[in-house]
Short mmCIF file of C-alpha atoms and ligand atoms in Angstrom, two decimals:
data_model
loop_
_atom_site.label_atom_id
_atom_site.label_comp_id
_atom_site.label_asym_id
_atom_site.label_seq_id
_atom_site.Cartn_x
_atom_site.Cartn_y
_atom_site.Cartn_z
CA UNK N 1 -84.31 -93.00 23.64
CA UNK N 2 -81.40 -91.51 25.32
CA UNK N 3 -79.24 -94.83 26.65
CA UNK N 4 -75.52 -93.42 27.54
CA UNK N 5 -75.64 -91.48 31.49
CA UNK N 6 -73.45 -88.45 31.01
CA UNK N 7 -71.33 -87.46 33.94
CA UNK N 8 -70.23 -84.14 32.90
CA UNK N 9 -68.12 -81.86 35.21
CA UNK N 10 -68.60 -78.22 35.77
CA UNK N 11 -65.41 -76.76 36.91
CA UNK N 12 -66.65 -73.19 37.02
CA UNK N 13 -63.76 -70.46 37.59
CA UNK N 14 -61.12 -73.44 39.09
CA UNK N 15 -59.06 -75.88 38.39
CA UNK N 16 -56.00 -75.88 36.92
CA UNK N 17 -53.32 -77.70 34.58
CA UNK N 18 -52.16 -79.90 37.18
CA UNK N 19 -55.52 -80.41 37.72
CA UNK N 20 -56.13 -81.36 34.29
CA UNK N 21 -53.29 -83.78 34.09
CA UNK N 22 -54.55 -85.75 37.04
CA UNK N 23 -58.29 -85.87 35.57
CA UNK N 24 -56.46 -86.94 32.17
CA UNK N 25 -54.17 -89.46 33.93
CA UNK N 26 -57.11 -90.81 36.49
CA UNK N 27 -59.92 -91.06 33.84
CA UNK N 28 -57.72 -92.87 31.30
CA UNK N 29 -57.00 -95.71 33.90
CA UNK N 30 -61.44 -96.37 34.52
CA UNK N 31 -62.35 -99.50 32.55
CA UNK N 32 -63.52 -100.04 28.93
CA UNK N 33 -66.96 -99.48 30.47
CA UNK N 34 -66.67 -95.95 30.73
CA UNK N 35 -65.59 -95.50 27.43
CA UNK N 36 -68.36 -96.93 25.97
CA UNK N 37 -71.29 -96.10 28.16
CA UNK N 38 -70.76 -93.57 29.90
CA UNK N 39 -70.23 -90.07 28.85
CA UNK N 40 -67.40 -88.25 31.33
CA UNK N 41 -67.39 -84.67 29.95
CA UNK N 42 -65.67 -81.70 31.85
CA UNK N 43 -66.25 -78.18 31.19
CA UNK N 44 -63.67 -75.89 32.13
CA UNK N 45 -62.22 -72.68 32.27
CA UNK N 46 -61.22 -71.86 28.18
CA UNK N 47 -57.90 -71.70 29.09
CA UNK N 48 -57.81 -75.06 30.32
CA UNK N 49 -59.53 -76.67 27.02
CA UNK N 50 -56.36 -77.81 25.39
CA UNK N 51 -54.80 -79.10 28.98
CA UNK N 52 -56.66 -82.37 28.50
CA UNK N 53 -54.85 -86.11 27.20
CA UNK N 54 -57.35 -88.35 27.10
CA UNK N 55 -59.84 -89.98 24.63
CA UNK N 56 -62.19 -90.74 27.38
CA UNK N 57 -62.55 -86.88 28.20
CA UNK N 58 -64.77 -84.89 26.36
CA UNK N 59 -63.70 -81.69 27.02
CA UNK N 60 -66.35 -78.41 27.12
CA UNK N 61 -66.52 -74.56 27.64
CA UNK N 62 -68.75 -72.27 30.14
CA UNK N 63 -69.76 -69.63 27.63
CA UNK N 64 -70.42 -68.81 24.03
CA UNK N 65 -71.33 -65.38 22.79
CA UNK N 66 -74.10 -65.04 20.08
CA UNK N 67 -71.81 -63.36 18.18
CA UNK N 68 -69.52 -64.21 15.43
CA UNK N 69 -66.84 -61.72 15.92
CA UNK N 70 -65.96 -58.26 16.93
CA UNK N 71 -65.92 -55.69 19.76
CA UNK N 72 -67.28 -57.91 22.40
CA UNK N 73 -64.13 -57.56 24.71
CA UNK N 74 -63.83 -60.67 27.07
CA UNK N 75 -65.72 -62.75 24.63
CA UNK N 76 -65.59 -65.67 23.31
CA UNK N 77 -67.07 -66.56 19.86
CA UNK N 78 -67.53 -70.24 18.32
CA UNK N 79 -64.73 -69.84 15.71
CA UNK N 80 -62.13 -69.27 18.78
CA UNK N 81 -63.81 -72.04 21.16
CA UNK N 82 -63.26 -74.08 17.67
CA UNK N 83 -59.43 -73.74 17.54
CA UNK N 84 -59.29 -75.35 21.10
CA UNK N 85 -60.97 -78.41 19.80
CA UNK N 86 -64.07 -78.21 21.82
CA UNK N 87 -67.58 -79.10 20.48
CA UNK N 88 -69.74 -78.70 24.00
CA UNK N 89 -70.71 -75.66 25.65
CA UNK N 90 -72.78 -74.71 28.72
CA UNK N 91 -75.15 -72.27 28.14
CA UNK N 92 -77.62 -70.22 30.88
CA UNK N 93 -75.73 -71.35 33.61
CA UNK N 94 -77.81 -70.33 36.62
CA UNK N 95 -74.61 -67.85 37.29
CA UNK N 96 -74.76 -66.33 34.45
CA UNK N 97 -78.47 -65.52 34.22
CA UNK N 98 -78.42 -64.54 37.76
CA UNK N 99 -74.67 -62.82 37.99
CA UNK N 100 -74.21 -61.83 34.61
CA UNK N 101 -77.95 -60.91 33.63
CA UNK N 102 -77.96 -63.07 30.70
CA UNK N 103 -81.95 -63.73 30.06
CA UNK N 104 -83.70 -66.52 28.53
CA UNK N 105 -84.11 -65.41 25.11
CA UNK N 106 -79.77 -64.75 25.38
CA UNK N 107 -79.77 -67.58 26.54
CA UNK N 108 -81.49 -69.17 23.16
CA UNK N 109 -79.32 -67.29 21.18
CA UNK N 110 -75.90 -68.35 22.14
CA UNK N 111 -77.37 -72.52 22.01
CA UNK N 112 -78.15 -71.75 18.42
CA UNK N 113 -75.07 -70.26 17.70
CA UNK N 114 -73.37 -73.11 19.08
CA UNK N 115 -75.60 -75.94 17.47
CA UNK N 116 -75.17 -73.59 14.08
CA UNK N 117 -71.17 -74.20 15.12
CA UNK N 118 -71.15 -77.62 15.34
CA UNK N 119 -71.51 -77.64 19.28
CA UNK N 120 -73.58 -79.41 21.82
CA UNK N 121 -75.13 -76.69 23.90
CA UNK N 122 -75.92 -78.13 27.74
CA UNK N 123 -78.66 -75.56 27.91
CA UNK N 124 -79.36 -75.20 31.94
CA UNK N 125 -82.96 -74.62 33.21
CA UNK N 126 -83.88 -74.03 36.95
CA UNK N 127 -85.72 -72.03 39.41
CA UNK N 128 -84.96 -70.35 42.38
CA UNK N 129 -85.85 -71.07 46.27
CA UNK N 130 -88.31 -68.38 46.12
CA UNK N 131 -89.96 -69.43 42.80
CA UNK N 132 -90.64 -73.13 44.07
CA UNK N 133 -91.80 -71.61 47.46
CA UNK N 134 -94.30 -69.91 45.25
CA UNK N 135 -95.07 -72.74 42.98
CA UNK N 136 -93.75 -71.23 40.50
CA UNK N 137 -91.08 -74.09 39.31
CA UNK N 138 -92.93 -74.79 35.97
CA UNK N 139 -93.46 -71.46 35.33
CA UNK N 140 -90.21 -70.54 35.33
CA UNK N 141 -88.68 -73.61 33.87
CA UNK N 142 -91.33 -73.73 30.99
CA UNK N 143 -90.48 -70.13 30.04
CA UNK N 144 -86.91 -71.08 30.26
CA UNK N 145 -87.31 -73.58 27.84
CA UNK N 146 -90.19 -71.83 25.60
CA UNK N 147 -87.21 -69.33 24.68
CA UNK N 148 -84.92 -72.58 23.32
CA UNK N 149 -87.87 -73.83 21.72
CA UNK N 150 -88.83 -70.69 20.23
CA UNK N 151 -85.28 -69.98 18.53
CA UNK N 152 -84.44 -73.05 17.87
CA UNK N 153 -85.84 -75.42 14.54
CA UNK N 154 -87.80 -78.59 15.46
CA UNK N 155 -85.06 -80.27 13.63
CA UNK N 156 -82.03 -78.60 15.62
CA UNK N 157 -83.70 -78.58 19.21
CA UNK N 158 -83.27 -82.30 19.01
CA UNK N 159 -78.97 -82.04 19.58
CA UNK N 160 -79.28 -79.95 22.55
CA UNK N 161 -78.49 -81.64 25.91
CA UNK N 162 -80.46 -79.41 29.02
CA UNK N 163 -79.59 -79.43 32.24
CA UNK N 164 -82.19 -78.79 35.11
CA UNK N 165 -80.30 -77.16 37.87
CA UNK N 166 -81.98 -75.70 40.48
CA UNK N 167 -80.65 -72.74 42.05
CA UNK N 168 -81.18 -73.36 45.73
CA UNK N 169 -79.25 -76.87 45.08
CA UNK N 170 -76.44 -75.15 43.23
CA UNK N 171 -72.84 -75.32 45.40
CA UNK N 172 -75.90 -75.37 48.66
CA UNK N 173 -75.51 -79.03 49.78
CA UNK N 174 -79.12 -78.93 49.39
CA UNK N 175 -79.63 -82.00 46.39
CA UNK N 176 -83.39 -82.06 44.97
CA UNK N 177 -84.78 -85.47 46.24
CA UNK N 178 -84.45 -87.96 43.32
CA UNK N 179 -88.24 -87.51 43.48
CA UNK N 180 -88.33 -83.73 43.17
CA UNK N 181 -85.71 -83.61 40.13
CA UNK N 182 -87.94 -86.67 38.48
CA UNK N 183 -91.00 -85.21 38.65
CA UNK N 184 -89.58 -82.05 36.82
CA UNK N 185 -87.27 -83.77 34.17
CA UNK N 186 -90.22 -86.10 33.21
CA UNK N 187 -92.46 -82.95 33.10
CA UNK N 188 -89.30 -81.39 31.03
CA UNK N 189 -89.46 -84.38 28.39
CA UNK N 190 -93.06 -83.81 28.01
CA UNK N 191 -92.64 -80.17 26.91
CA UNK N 192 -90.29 -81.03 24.70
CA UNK N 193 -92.35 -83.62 22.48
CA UNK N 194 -90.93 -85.58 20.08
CA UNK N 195 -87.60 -83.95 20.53
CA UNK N 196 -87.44 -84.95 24.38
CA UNK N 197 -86.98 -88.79 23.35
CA UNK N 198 -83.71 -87.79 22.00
CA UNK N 199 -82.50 -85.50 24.60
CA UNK N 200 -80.16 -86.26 27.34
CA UNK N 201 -82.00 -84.72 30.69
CA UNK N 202 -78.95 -83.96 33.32
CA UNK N 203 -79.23 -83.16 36.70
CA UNK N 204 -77.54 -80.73 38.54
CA UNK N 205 -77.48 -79.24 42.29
CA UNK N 206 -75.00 -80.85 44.62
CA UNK N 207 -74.24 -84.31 42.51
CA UNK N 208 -71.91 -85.75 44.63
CA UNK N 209 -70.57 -89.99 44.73
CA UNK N 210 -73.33 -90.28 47.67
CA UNK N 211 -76.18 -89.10 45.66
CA UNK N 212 -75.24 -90.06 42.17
CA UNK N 213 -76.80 -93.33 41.72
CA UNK N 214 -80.44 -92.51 43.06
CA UNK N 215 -80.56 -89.42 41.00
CA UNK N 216 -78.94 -91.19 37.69
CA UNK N 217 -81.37 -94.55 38.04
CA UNK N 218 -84.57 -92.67 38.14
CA UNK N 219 -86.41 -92.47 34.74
CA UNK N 220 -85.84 -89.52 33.25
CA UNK N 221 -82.80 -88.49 34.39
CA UNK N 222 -79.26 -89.57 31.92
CA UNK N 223 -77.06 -87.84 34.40
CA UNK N 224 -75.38 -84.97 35.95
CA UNK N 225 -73.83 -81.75 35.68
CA UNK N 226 -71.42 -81.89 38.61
CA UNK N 227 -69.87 -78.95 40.18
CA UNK N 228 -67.75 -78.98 43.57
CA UNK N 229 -67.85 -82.62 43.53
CA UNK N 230 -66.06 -82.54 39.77
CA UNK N 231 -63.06 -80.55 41.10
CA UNK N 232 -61.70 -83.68 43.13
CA UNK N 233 -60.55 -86.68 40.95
CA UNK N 234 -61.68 -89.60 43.80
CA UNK N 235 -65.04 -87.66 44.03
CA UNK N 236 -66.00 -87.76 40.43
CA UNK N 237 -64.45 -91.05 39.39
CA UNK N 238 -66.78 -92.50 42.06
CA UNK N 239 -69.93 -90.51 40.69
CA UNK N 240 -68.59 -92.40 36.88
CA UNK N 241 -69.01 -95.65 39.24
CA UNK N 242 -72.05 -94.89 40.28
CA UNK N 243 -73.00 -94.10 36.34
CA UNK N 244 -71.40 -97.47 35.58
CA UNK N 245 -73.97 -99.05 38.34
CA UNK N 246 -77.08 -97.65 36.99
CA UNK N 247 -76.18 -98.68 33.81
CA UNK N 248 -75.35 -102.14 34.64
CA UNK N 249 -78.45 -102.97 36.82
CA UNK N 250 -80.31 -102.06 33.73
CA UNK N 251 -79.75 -104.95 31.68
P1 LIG R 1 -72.73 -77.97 42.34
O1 LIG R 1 -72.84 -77.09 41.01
O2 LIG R 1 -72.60 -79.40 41.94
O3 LIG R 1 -71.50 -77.44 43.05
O4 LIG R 1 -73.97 -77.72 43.14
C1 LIG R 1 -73.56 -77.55 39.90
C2 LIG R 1 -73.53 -76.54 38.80
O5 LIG R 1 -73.54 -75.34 39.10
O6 LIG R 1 -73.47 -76.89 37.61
#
């Protein structure tokens, strides 16, 4: 069972050193509680991964490529994301499936090449506005995640983290209903059999310090992948808050 909530930034292309001093500075000063519970994980720009000072900050890149080396210009390959001390990556970002035409079975490639690595791929699932107007939403998330299952060994799928982001909530202001991301993560962890015990199930779409704690304290859901509201310090301490608040009104 997955018993940590992960509150995981997405910085996207922003941010900057300053910026990454004040998260170091602001996230050192949270209590014990965070530390032990709570997963606070930002992923950010690859020029930023170094910027970081702080054991409480797990620190993660955008992009992998499937490849280990060579003429892939504007690339980055696991041995280079290795040298900056990293060991989490988001992969099939809705952004870069949709912007960058990365498919599904790219997608399945580059988590493999990071579990093969050493790194925690934060594979991201999700349809669009038109798909769940057409009732397509398991359609298109189960294909999603047939590619990762596909590629990846029963024994490897197991040390991915996914992240079910659905477009029309992404940087919208339109948050899935606690209900509406529920019903698909728990339909998620069924897919995913025995592995799915093991997997941390993140939302993301519009995770902001009002929303946080009714998305986080509903069943299948260990958390968030946070993007606008992860680029201002207040904001996303208050989301780890709302983390802490779940976790406590467990026990
Ligand atoms: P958002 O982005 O929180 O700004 O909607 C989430 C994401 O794209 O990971």
């Amino acid at each position: 069972m997955v018993s940590s909530v992960f509150v995981i930034g997405n910085w996207k292309m922003n941010g900057s050193t300053a910026l990454a001093n004040e998260f170091s500075q602001g996230i050192d000063e949270l209590g014990s509680s965070v530390a032990a519970q709570i997963e606070v994980a930002l992923c950010v720009p690859a020029t930023l991964l170094r910027a970081f000072d702080s054991p409480k900050i797990r620190v993660g890149a955008q992009n992998i490529s499937e490849h280990d080396s060579g003429a892939y210009t504007g690339e980055l390959s696991a041995d280079l994301l290795k040298e900056q001390s990293c060991d989490l990556v988001i992969v099939g970002h809705s952004e870069r499936r949709h912007l960058f035409g990365e498919s599904s079975e790219d997608v399945a490639r580059k988590a493999a090449k990071a579990l093969a690595n050493g790194f925690t791929p934060i594979v991201c699932v999700g349809e669009t506005e038109a798909d769940r107007e057409q009732g397509k939403t398991f359609d298109v998330v189960g294909s999603q995640l047939a590619a990762i299952q596909n590629e990846l060994s029963a024994e490897v799928l197991e040390k991915i983290y996914i992240a079910y982001e659905p477009v029309w909530a992404i940087g919208t202001g339109k948050t899935a209903s606690p209900e509406q991301a529920q019903e698909v993560h728990a339909w998620i962890r069924e897919q995913l059999g025995k592995a799915g015990a093991e997997i941390p199930l993140l939302y993301g779409g519009s995770v902001k310090a009002s929303n946080a704690e009714q998305l986080f304290q509903q069943r299948d859901i260990d958390g968030g992948l946070i993007g606008g509201a992860s680029l201002e310090l207040n904001e996303f301490i208050n989301i780890c808050r709302a983390a802490e608040t779940v976790i406590q009104n467990r026990v």
